[in-house]
Short mmCIF file of C-alpha atoms and ligand atoms in Angstrom, two decimals:
data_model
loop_
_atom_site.label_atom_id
_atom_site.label_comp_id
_atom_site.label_asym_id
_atom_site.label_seq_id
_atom_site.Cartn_x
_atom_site.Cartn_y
_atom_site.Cartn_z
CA UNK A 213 -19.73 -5.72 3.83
CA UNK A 214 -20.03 -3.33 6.51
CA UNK A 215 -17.60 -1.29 8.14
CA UNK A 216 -16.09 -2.69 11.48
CA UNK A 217 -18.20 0.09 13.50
CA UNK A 218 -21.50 -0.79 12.23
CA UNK A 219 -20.82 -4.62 12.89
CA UNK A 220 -19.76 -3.55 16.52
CA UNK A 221 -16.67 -5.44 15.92
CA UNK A 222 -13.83 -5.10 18.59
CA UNK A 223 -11.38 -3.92 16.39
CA UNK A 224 -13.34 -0.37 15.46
CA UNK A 225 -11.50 0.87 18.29
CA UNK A 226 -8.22 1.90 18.27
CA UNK A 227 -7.59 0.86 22.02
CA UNK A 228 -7.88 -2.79 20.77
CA UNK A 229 -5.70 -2.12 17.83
CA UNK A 230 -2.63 -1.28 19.98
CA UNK A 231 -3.33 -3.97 22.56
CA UNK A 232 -3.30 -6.56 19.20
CA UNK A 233 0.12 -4.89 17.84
CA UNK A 234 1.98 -4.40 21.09
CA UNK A 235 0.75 -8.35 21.83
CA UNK A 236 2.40 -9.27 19.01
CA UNK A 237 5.88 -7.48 18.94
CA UNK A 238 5.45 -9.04 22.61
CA UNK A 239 5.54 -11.93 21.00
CA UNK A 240 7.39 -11.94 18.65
CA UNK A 241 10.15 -9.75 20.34
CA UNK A 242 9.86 -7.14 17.87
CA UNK A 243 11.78 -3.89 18.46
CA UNK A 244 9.53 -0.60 18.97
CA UNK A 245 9.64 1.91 16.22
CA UNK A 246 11.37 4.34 18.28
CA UNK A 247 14.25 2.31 18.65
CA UNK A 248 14.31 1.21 15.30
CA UNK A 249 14.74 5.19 14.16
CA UNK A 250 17.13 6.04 17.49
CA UNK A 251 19.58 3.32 15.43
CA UNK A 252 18.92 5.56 12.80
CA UNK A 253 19.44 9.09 14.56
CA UNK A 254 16.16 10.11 13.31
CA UNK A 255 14.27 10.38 17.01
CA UNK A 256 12.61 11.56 18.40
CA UNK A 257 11.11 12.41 14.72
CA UNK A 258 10.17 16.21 14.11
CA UNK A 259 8.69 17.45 11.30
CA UNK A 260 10.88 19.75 8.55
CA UNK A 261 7.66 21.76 7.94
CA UNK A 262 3.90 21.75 6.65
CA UNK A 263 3.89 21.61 3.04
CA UNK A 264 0.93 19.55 2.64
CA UNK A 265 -2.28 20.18 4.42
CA UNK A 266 -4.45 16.47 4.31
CA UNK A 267 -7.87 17.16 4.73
CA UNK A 268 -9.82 13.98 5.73
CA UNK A 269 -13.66 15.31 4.99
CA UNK A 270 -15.23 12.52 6.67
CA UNK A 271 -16.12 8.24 6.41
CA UNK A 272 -18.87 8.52 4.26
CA UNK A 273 -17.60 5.99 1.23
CA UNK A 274 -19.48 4.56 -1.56
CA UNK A 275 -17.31 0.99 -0.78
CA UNK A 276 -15.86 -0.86 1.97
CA UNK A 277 -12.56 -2.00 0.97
CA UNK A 278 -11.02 -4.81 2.62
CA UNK A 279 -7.87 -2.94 2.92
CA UNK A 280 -9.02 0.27 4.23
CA UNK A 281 -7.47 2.23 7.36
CA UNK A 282 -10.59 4.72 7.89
CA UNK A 283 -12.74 2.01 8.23
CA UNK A 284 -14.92 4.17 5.57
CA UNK A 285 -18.38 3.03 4.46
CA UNK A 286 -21.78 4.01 3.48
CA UNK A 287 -23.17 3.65 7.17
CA UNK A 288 -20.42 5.77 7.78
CA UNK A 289 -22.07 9.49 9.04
CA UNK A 290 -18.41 11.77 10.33
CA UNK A 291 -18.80 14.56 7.79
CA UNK A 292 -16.70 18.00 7.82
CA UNK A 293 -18.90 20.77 8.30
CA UNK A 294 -18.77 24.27 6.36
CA UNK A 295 -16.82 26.20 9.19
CA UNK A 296 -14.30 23.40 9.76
CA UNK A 297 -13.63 23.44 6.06
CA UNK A 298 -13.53 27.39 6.45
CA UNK A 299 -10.89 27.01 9.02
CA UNK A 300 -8.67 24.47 6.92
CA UNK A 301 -8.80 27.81 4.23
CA UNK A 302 -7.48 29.87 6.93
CA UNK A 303 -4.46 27.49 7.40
CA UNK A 304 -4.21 26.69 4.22
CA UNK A 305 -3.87 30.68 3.21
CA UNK A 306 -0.60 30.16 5.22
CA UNK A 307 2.44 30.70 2.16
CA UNK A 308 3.96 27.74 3.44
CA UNK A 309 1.39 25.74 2.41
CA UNK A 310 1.42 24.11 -1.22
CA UNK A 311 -0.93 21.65 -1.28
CA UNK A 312 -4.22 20.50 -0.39
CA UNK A 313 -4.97 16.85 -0.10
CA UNK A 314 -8.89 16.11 0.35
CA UNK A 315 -8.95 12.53 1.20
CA UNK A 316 -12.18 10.36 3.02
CA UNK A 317 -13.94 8.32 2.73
CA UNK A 318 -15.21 9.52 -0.88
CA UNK A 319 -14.67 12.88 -0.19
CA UNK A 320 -17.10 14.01 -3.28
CA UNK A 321 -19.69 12.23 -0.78
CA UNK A 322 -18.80 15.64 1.57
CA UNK A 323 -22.22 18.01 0.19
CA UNK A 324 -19.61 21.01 0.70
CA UNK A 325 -17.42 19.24 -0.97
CA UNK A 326 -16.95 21.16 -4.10
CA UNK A 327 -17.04 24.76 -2.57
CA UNK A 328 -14.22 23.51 -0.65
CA UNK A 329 -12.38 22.90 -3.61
CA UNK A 330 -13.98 25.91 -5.01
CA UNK A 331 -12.53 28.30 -2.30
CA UNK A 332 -8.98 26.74 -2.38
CA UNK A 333 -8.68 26.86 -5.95
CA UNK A 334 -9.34 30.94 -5.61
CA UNK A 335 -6.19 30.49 -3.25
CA UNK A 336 -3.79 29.35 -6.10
CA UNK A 337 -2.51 26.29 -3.93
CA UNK A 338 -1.97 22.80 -5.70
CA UNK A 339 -5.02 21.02 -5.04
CA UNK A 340 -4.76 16.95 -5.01
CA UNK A 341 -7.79 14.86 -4.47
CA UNK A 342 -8.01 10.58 -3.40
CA UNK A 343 -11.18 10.15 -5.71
CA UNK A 344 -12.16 6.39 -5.58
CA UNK A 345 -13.17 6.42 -9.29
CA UNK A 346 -16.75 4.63 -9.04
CA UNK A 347 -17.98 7.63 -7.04
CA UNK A 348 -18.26 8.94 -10.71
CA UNK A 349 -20.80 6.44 -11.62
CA UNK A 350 -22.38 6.83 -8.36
CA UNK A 351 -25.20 8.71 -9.14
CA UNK A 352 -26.18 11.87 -11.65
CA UNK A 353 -25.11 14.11 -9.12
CA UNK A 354 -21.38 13.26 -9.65
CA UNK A 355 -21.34 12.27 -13.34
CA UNK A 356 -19.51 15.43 -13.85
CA UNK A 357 -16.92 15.55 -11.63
CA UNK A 358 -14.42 14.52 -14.35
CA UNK A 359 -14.87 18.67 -15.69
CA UNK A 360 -15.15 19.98 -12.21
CA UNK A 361 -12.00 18.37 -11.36
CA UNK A 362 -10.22 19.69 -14.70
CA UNK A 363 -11.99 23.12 -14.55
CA UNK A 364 -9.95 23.46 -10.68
CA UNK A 365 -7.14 21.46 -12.77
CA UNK A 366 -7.32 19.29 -9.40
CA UNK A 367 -4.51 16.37 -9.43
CA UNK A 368 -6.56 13.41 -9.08
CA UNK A 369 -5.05 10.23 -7.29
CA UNK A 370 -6.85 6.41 -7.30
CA UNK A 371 -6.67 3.69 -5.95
CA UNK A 372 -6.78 0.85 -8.60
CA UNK A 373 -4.95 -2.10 -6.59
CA UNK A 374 -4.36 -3.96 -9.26
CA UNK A 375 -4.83 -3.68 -13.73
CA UNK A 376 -6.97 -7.06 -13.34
CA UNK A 377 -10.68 -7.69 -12.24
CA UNK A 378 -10.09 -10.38 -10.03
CA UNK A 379 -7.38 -8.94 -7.57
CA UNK A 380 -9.18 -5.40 -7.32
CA UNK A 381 -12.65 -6.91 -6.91
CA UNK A 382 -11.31 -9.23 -4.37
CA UNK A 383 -10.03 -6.13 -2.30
CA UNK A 384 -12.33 -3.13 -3.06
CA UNK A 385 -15.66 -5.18 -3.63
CA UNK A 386 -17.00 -7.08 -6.70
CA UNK A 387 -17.31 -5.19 -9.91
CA UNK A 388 -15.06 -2.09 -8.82
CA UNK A 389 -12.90 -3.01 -11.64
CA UNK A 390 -15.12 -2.89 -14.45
CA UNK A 391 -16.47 1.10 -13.05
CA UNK A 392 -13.13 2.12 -12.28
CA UNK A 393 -12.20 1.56 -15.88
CA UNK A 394 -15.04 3.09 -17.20
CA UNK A 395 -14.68 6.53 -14.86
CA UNK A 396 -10.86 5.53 -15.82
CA UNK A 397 -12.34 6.49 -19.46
CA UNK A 398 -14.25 9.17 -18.31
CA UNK A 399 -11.46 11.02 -16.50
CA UNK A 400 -9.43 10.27 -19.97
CA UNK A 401 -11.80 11.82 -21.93
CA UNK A 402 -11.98 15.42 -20.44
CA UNK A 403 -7.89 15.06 -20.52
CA UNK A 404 -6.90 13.48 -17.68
CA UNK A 405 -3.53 11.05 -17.80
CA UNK A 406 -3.09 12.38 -21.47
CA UNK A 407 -0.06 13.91 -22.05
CA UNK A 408 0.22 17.59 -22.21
CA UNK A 409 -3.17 17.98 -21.44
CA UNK A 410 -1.58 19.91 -17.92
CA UNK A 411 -3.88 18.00 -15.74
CA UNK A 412 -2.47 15.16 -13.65
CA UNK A 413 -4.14 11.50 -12.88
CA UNK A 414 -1.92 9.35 -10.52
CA UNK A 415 -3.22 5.55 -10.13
CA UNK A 416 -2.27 3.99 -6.79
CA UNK A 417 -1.34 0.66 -6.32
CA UNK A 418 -1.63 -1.42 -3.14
CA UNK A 419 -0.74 -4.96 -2.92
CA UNK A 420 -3.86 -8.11 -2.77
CA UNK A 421 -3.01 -9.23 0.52
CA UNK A 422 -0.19 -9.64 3.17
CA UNK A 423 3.00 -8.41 1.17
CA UNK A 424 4.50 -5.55 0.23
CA UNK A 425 4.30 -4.03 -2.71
CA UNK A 426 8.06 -4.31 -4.96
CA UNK A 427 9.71 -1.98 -7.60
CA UNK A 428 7.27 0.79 -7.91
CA UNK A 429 8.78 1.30 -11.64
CA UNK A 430 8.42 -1.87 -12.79
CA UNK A 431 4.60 -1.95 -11.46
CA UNK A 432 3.92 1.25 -13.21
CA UNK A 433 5.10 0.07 -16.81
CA UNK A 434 3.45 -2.88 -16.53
CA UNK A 435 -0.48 -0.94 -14.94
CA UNK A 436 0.53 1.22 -18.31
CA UNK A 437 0.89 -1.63 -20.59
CA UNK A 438 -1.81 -3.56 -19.29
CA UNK A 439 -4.28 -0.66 -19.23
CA UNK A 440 -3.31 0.70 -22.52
CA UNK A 441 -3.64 -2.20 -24.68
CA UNK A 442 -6.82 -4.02 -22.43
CA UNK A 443 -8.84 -0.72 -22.16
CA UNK A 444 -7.22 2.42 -23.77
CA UNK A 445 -6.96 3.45 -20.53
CA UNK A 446 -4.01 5.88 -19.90
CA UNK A 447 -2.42 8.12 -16.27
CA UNK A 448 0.72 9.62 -15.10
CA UNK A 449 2.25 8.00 -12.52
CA UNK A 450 1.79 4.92 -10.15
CA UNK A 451 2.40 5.04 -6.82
CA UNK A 452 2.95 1.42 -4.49
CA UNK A 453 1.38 1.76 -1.32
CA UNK A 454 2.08 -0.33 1.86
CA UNK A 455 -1.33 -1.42 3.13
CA UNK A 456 -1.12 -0.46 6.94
CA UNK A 457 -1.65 -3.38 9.86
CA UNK A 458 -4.43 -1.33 11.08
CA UNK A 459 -8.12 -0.96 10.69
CA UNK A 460 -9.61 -3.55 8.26
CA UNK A 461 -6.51 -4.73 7.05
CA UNK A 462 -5.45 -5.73 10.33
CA UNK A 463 -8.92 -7.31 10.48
CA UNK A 464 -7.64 -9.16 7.39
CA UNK A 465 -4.54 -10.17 8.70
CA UNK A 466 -6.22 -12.05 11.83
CA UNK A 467 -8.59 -13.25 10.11
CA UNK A 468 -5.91 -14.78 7.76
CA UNK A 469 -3.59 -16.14 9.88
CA UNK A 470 -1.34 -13.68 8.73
CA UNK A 471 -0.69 -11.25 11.04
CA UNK A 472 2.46 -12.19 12.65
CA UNK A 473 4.52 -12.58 9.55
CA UNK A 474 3.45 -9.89 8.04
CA UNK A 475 4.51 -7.51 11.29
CA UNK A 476 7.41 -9.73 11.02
CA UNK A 477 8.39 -8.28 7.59
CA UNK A 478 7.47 -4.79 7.73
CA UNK A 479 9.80 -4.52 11.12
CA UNK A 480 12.40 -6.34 9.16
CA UNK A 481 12.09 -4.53 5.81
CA UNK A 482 12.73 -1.00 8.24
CA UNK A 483 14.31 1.21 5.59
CA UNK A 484 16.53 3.94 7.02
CA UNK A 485 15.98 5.94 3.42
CA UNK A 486 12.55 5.51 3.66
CA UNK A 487 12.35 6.76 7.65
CA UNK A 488 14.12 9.67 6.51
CA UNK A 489 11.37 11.09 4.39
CA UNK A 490 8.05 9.30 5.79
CA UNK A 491 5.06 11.79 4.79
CA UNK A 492 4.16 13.11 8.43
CA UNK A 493 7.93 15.30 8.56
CA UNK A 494 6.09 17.63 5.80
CA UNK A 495 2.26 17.15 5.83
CA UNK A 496 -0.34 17.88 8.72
CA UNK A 497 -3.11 15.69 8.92
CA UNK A 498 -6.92 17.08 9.58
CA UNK A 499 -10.18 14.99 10.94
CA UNK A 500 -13.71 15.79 9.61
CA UNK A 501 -14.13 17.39 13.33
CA UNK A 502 -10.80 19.59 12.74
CA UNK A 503 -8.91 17.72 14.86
CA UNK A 504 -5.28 17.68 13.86
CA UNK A 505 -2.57 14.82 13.61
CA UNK A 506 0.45 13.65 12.19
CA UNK A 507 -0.68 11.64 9.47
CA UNK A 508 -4.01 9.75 8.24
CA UNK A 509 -3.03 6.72 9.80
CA UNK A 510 -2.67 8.61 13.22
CA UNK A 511 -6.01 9.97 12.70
CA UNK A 512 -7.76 6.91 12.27
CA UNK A 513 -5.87 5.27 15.80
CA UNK A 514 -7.43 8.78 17.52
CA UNK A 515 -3.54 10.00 17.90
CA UNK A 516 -4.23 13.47 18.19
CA UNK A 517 -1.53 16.06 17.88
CA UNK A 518 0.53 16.74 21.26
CA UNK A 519 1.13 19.86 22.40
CA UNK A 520 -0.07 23.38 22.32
CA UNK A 521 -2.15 23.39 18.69
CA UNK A 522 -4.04 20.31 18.19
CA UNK A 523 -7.35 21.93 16.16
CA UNK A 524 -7.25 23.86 13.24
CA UNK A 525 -8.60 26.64 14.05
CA UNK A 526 -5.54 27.10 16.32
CA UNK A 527 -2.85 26.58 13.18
CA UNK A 528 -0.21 27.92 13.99
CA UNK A 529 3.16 27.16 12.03
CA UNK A 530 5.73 27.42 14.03
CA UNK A 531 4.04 26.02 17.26
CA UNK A 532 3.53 22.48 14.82
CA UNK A 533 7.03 22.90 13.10
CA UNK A 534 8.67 21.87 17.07
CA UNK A 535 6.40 19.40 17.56
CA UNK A 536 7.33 15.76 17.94
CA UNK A 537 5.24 13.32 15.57
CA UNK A 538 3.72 10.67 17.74
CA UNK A 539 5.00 6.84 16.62
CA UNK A 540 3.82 3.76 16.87
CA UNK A 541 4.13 0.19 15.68
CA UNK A 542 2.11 0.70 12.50
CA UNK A 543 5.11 3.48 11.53
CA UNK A 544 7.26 0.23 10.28
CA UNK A 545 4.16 0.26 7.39
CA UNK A 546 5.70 3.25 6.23
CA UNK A 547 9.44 2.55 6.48
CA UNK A 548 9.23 -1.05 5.16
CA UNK A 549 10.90 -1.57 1.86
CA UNK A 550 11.27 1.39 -0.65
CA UNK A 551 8.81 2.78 1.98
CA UNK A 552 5.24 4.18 1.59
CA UNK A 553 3.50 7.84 1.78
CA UNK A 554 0.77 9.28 -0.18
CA UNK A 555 2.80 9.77 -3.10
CA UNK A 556 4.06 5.98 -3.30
CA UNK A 557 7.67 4.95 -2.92
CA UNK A 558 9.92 7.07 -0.60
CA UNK A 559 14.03 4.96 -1.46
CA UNK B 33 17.09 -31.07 16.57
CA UNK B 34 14.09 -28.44 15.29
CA UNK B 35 11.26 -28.11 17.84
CA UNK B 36 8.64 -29.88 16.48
CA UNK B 37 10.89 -33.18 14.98
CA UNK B 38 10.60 -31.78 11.14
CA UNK B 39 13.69 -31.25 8.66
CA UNK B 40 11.64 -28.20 7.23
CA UNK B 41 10.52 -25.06 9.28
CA UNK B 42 8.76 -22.20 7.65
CA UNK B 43 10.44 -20.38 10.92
CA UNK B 44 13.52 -21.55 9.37
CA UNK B 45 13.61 -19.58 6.24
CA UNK B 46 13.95 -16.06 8.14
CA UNK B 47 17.30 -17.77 9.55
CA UNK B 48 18.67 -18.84 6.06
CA UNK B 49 21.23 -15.12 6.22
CA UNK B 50 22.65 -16.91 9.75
CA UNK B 51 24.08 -20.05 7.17
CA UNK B 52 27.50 -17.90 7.59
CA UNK B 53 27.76 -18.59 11.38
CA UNK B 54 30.65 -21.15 10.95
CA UNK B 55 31.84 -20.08 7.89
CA UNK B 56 31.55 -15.93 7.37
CA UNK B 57 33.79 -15.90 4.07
CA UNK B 58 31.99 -18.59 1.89
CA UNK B 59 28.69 -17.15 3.20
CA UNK B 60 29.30 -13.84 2.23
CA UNK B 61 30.65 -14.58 -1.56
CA UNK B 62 27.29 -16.64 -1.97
CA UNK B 63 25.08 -13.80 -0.68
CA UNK B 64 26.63 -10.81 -2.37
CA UNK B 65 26.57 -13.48 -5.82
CA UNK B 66 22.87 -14.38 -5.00
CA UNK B 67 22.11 -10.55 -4.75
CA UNK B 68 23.75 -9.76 -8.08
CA UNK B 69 22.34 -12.25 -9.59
CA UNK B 70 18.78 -11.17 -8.93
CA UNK B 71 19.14 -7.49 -9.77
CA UNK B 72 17.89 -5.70 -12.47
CA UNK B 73 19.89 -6.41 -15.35
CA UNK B 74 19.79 -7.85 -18.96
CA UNK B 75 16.62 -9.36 -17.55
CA UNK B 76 14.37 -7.90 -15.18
CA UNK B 77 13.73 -8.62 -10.92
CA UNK B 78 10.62 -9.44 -11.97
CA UNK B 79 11.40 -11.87 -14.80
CA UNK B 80 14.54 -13.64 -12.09
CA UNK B 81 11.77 -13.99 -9.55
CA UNK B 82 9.66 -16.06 -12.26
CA UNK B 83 12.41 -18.34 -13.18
CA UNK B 84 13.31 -18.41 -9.32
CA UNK B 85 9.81 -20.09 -9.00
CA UNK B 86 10.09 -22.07 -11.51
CA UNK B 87 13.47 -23.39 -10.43
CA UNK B 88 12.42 -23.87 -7.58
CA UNK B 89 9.46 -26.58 -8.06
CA UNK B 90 12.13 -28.07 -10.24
CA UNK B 91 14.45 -28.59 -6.86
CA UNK B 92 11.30 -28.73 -4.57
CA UNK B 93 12.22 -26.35 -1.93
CA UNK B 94 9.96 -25.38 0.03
CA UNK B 95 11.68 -22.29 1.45
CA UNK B 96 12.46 -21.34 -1.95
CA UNK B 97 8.88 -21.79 -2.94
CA UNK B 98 7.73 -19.56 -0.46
CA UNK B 99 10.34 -17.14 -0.66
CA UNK B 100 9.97 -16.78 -4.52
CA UNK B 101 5.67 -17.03 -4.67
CA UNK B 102 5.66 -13.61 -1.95
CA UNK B 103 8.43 -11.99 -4.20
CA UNK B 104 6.81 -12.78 -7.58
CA UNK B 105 3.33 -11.43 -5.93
CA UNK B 106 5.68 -8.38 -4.60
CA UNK B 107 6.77 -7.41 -7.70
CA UNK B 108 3.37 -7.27 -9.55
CA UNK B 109 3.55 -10.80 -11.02
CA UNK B 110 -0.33 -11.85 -12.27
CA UNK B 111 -1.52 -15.21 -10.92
CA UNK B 112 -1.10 -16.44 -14.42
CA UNK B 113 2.04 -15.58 -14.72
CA UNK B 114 3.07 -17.67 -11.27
CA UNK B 115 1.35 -20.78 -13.11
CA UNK B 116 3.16 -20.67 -16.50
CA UNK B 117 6.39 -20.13 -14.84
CA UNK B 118 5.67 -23.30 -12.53
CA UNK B 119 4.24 -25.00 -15.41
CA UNK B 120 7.92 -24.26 -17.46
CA UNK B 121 9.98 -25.92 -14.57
CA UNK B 122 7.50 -28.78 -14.85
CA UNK B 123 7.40 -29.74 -18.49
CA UNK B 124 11.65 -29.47 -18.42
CA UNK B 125 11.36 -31.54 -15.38
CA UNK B 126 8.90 -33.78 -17.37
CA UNK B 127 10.73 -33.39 -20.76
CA UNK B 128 14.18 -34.27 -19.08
CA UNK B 129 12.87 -37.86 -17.64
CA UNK B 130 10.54 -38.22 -21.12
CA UNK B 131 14.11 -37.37 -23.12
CA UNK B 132 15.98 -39.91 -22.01
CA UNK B 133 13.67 -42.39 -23.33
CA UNK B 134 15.60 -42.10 -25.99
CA UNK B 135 18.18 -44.12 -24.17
CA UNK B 136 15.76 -46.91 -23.40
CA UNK B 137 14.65 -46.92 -27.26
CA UNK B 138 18.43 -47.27 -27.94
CA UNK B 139 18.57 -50.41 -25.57
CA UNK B 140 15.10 -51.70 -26.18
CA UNK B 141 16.20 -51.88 -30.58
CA UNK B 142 19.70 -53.20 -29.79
CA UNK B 143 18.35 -55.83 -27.63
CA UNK B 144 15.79 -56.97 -29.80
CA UNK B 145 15.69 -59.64 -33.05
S1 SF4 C 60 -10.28 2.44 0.81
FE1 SF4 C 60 -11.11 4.37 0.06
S2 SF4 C 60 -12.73 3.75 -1.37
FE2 SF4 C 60 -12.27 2.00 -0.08
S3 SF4 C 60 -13.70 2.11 1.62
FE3 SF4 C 60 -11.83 3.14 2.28
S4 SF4 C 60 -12.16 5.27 1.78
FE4 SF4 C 60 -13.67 4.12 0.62
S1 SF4 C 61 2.24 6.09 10.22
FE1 SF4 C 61 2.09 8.33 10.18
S2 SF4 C 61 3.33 8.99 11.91
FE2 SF4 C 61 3.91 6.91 11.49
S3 SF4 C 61 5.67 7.08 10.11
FE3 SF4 C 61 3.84 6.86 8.86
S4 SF4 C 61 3.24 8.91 8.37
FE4 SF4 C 61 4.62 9.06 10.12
#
């Protein structure tokens, strides 16, 4: 499969994205996201800080998930360059700053990719990485990225949609089970997911089609059970994530004949809890070209950042702590449920 | 009369909560039973959900069928897990009829020389 770009498909723009959603809640008389969080008291929505820097290297990927919002791929070619990446260290020097996020594509793919982590590890911040797992059997120039991660004791987060072949195959591409497990093993072996080895692997789950993903806890005893006693295979935590009506998984949902029901349920799953704490109130959002926004999904629908700083080499704190995060009907991905971020279940 | 001149609308099931519209009181005791009745408890959601599908092939409901195959997906159920469960409401469905055989043995040796 290629990505929606390289098949000059309509929906590779975000312009076409909105006009499909905002038909829709037409439609369907679906109440805009804004109101839904007015009910609330939560808008307009401002953040309650940057904690979490997301650094999105680029859409260079090793697969082309059915599910995926970046619409990442091997013909992919956005990369971060060397000074971008220099600027994110200058922000990310900030003490306000925890954590850095490098997400993608494959963000391994990035050639600077480890003298970014390099550089940020010297800066004693928390360093959390989305590695797809079968980049590590991608080649000999990545077998070792289980010990670079560990040497930079890097938290490493990965998608695994589901502890079966069929259901992960079906949404990542066939055979990304079987080489997930075995860099699964690999990541295992230098110490990874084994307890009190101090060095943190966090599976994520997302769900094999149009639902939503249930009882985070429940999902994470069983991936342990299953993985333990199928493969040996053992991690830290699980986190459920909404997949997000955008991108290819909107593709998906057209294609399916799904599309209105599922809008249908996310608007009437909204969460209050989960609005409360969505993940773009505490993390700031960077493109490969150092363009910033409120969140990954934002990136990917070209929602820059309104308002005086909208690069990173502008970061300034407390210009971006008044801002107001831009919303649209894709939010109710987040808010749906026991809601979604980065780091699973918000409620 | 439903638009399209069936008894069963998939639309339908999203208006199943408005059943209390001429009776508020009865409506309400049945929901907030229903919802303690599928919590986590001695058994887990998960584990409800699977008999729910079950049951529900037994009583071939169709909203219930749909309702019950989305949450036993939601909540992480395997594919093969779906099919046992159905297969469980089937063979008590099956065994129930196939039990009362027994009744028809009863007739069919009293009856006979
Ligand atoms: S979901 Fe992740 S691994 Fe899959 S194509 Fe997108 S970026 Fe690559
Ligand atoms: S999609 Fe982004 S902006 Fe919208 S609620 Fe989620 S994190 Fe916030």
């Amino acid at each position: 499969m290629k990505s929606l770009l390289a098949r000059g498909s309509e929906l590779s723009s975000s312009k076409e994205q909105f006009r499909i959603l905002s038909e829709v809640s037409e439609r369907k008389a679906l109440p805009l996201f804004a109101e839904k969080l007015q009910e609330s008291g939560l808008f307009p929505l401002f953040p309650t800080g940057v904690d979490i820097l997301q650094v999105n290297v680029g859409k260079l990927c090793n697969q082309t998930c059915k599910h995926c919002h970046v619409d990442a791929g091997p013909d992919r070619k956005e990369i971060m360059s060397k000074e971008t990446m220099q600027e994110c260290l200058v922000a990310l020097a900030s003490p306000k700053i925890s954590t850095l996020d490098i997400t993608g594509g494959a963000p391994e793919m990035n050639p600077n990719f480890r003298w970014f982590v390099e550089e940020a590890s010297k800066l004693g911040k928390k360093i959390m990485v989305r590695c797809n797992l079968t980049i590590v059997l991608a080649g000999e120039k990545y077998r070792d990225l289980p010990e670079f991660f560990a040497k930079h004791k890097v938290e490493v987060v990965s998608s695994l949609p589901y502890f079966q072949k069929r259901r992960t195959d079906a949404q990542r591409g066939e055979g990304v089970f079987d080489r997930s497990v075995e860099a699964l093993k690999k990541l295992n072996e230098v110490g990874y997911g084994v307890p009190g080895s101090g060095i943190v692997l966090n599976l994520v789950y997302n769900p094999g089609g149009a639902f939503l993903p249930g009882g985070q806890s429940t999902l994470e005893s069983d991936f342990k059970r299953e993985l333990k006693e199928n493969f040996g295979v053992q991690f830290n935590s699980l986190f459920a994530i909404t997949n997000m009506p955008i991108s290819r998984f909107l593709e998906f949902l057209l294609e399916s004949g799904n599309l209105d029901s599922y809008l249908e349920k996310i608007v009437t799953s909204f969460n209050p809890l989960a609005a409360a704490g969505v993940m773009c109130r505490n993390t700031l959002s960077v493109g490969w070209d150092g363009s910033l926004y409120d969140c990954d999904f934002n990136q990917m629908l070209d929602m820059q950042l309104e308002g005086e700083v909208t690069k990173i080499s502008d970061f300034n704190q407390a210009s971006l702590d008044k801002r107001k995060i831009r919303l649209e009907q894709h939010c109710y991905g987040c808010t749906a449920g026991a809601g979604s971020s980065c780091g699973g279940s918000l409620a | 009369m439903s638009q399209n001149n069936t008894y069963y609308h998939p639309e339908d099931l999203k208006k199943f909560g408005n059943i209390g519209e001429f009776g508020p009181d009865l409506a309400k005791k049945f929901f907030d039973y229903y919802g303690s009745v599928f919590a986590d408890g001695a058994l887990s959601a998960k584990e409800k959900s699977l008999i729910a599908l079950a049951v529900s092939h037994v009583v071939q409901c169709p909203y219930c069928i749909d309702a019950y195959t989305t949450d036993t997906l939601e909540k992480g159920a395997t594919e093969e897990q779906l099919w046992e469960a159905i297969h469980v409401g089937a063979a008590i469905r099956g065994g129930a009829s196939l039990v009362h055989s027994v009744q028809a043995l009863n007739k069919v040796k009293e009856l006979g020389i």
